[in-house]
């Protein structure tokens, strides 16, 4: 095994949604090839051996596609590297002796469940409000039955790569969810399957987003800069346009 | 009217409103800066005084001025409301922040810059607008507007306050100009970089010109 690096972690510990949290300091020796989450596994092994409560954190796929992992590392969601999730961040991105501050994604709309694990069901409710297309049940339709120009399909796919992680909210000084909502609105507005509910969708999703208590966008661009899937700021412009058109149409 | 209610109620409606009023204020700045820059003809304010008289007496300009104040008030009130409201969306703050890694400081400080501008505006309106509107200074009273400017800018603290106001304006515009287009849904790989460049250019040219006025008058660079 390669020589490990020693890091000092300042981790946010919070018992539950209602209790007050605080930072705890831990020392961990990590292999540089470990992912950031594997380093947390090592920390938790350590804590369990010492008879202490392990740190709760969310994770599932550990390959950058599920969007569950959610940590703000030294002030940046998903850590210092662009275009990756926390599970894809490796300890080789840190130096021996580094002090690393790890906090949950913070926003009123993302309550802390425990430690670094936050409640992102507000996103689910926004999707339920309109982030879908309605189709008849029955036989599955043939693929490519409706022809979509490659350029449009690519743009829709780019927006569809959003994994709903919430890093955009956590990076935004206003805790705004507009990059997330904009990505879904853009994806469905581009595709013929999404056209039927196009105007009612954007209004319903924006209403739900506001009702969930997310902030209003001030176009700082922090969301797009921190998004692990590099969703561009233009999806918010698309959503603004879609919303304005729908509203002026009396939706 | 009900159909326009969203401009004051929903998150996107509010930013569309900030954008529309902001763009109107930008067009006002262009005219204001253009007229005032006439002092640089260095003719003892002759052309400038004429332009000021036209602006002060033309009925169309006077009517637009009413609209300007309405838009200005909406921009200020909505802006202050949004600043306060957005600040409440994250009750538990981060222990460590790294904002500069993902955005510019001035894009995150529009509320603060706007407040500085508001303070400047109060001083500025008190200095010039109140007097040129409610006395006969622009229509050929004892003192011309140009002479009045000379008098006001003789005071060093006033010059300093104006320069500070112009610095706030520059940063407010650098973010605000391009942001206004984004809020209206105008974002395109071909045009957005251009809009950003024009916005930065506009912010710098207008602010530098405005700042040069009190400075030039204070140091008698324009006579
Ligand atoms: S837009 Fe990006 S940062 Fe926001 S939820 Fe989707 S993947 Fe995460
Ligand atoms: S654990 Fe699935 S994206 Fe990180």
PDB file of C-alpha atoms in Angstrom, chain A residues 120-129 180:
ATOM      1  CA  UNK A 120     -34.025  16.654  -0.374  1.00  0.00           C
ATOM      2  CA  UNK A 121     -37.616  15.511  -0.838  1.00  0.00           C
ATOM      3  CA  UNK A 122     -38.509  19.097  -1.815  1.00  0.00           C
ATOM      4  CA  UNK A 123     -36.933  18.199  -5.179  1.00  0.00           C
ATOM      5  CA  UNK A 124     -39.220  15.170  -5.486  1.00  0.00           C
ATOM      6  CA  UNK A 125     -42.274  17.341  -4.890  1.00  0.00           C
ATOM      7  CA  UNK A 126     -41.134  19.795  -7.575  1.00  0.00           C
ATOM      8  CA  UNK A 127     -40.723  16.925 -10.055  1.00  0.00           C
ATOM      9  CA  UNK A 128     -44.119  15.519  -9.039  1.00  0.00           C
ATOM     10  CA  UNK A 129     -45.653  18.915  -9.763  1.00  0.00           C
ATOM     11  CA  UNK A 180     -32.315  22.051 -10.991  1.00  0.00           C
TER      12      UNK A 180
END
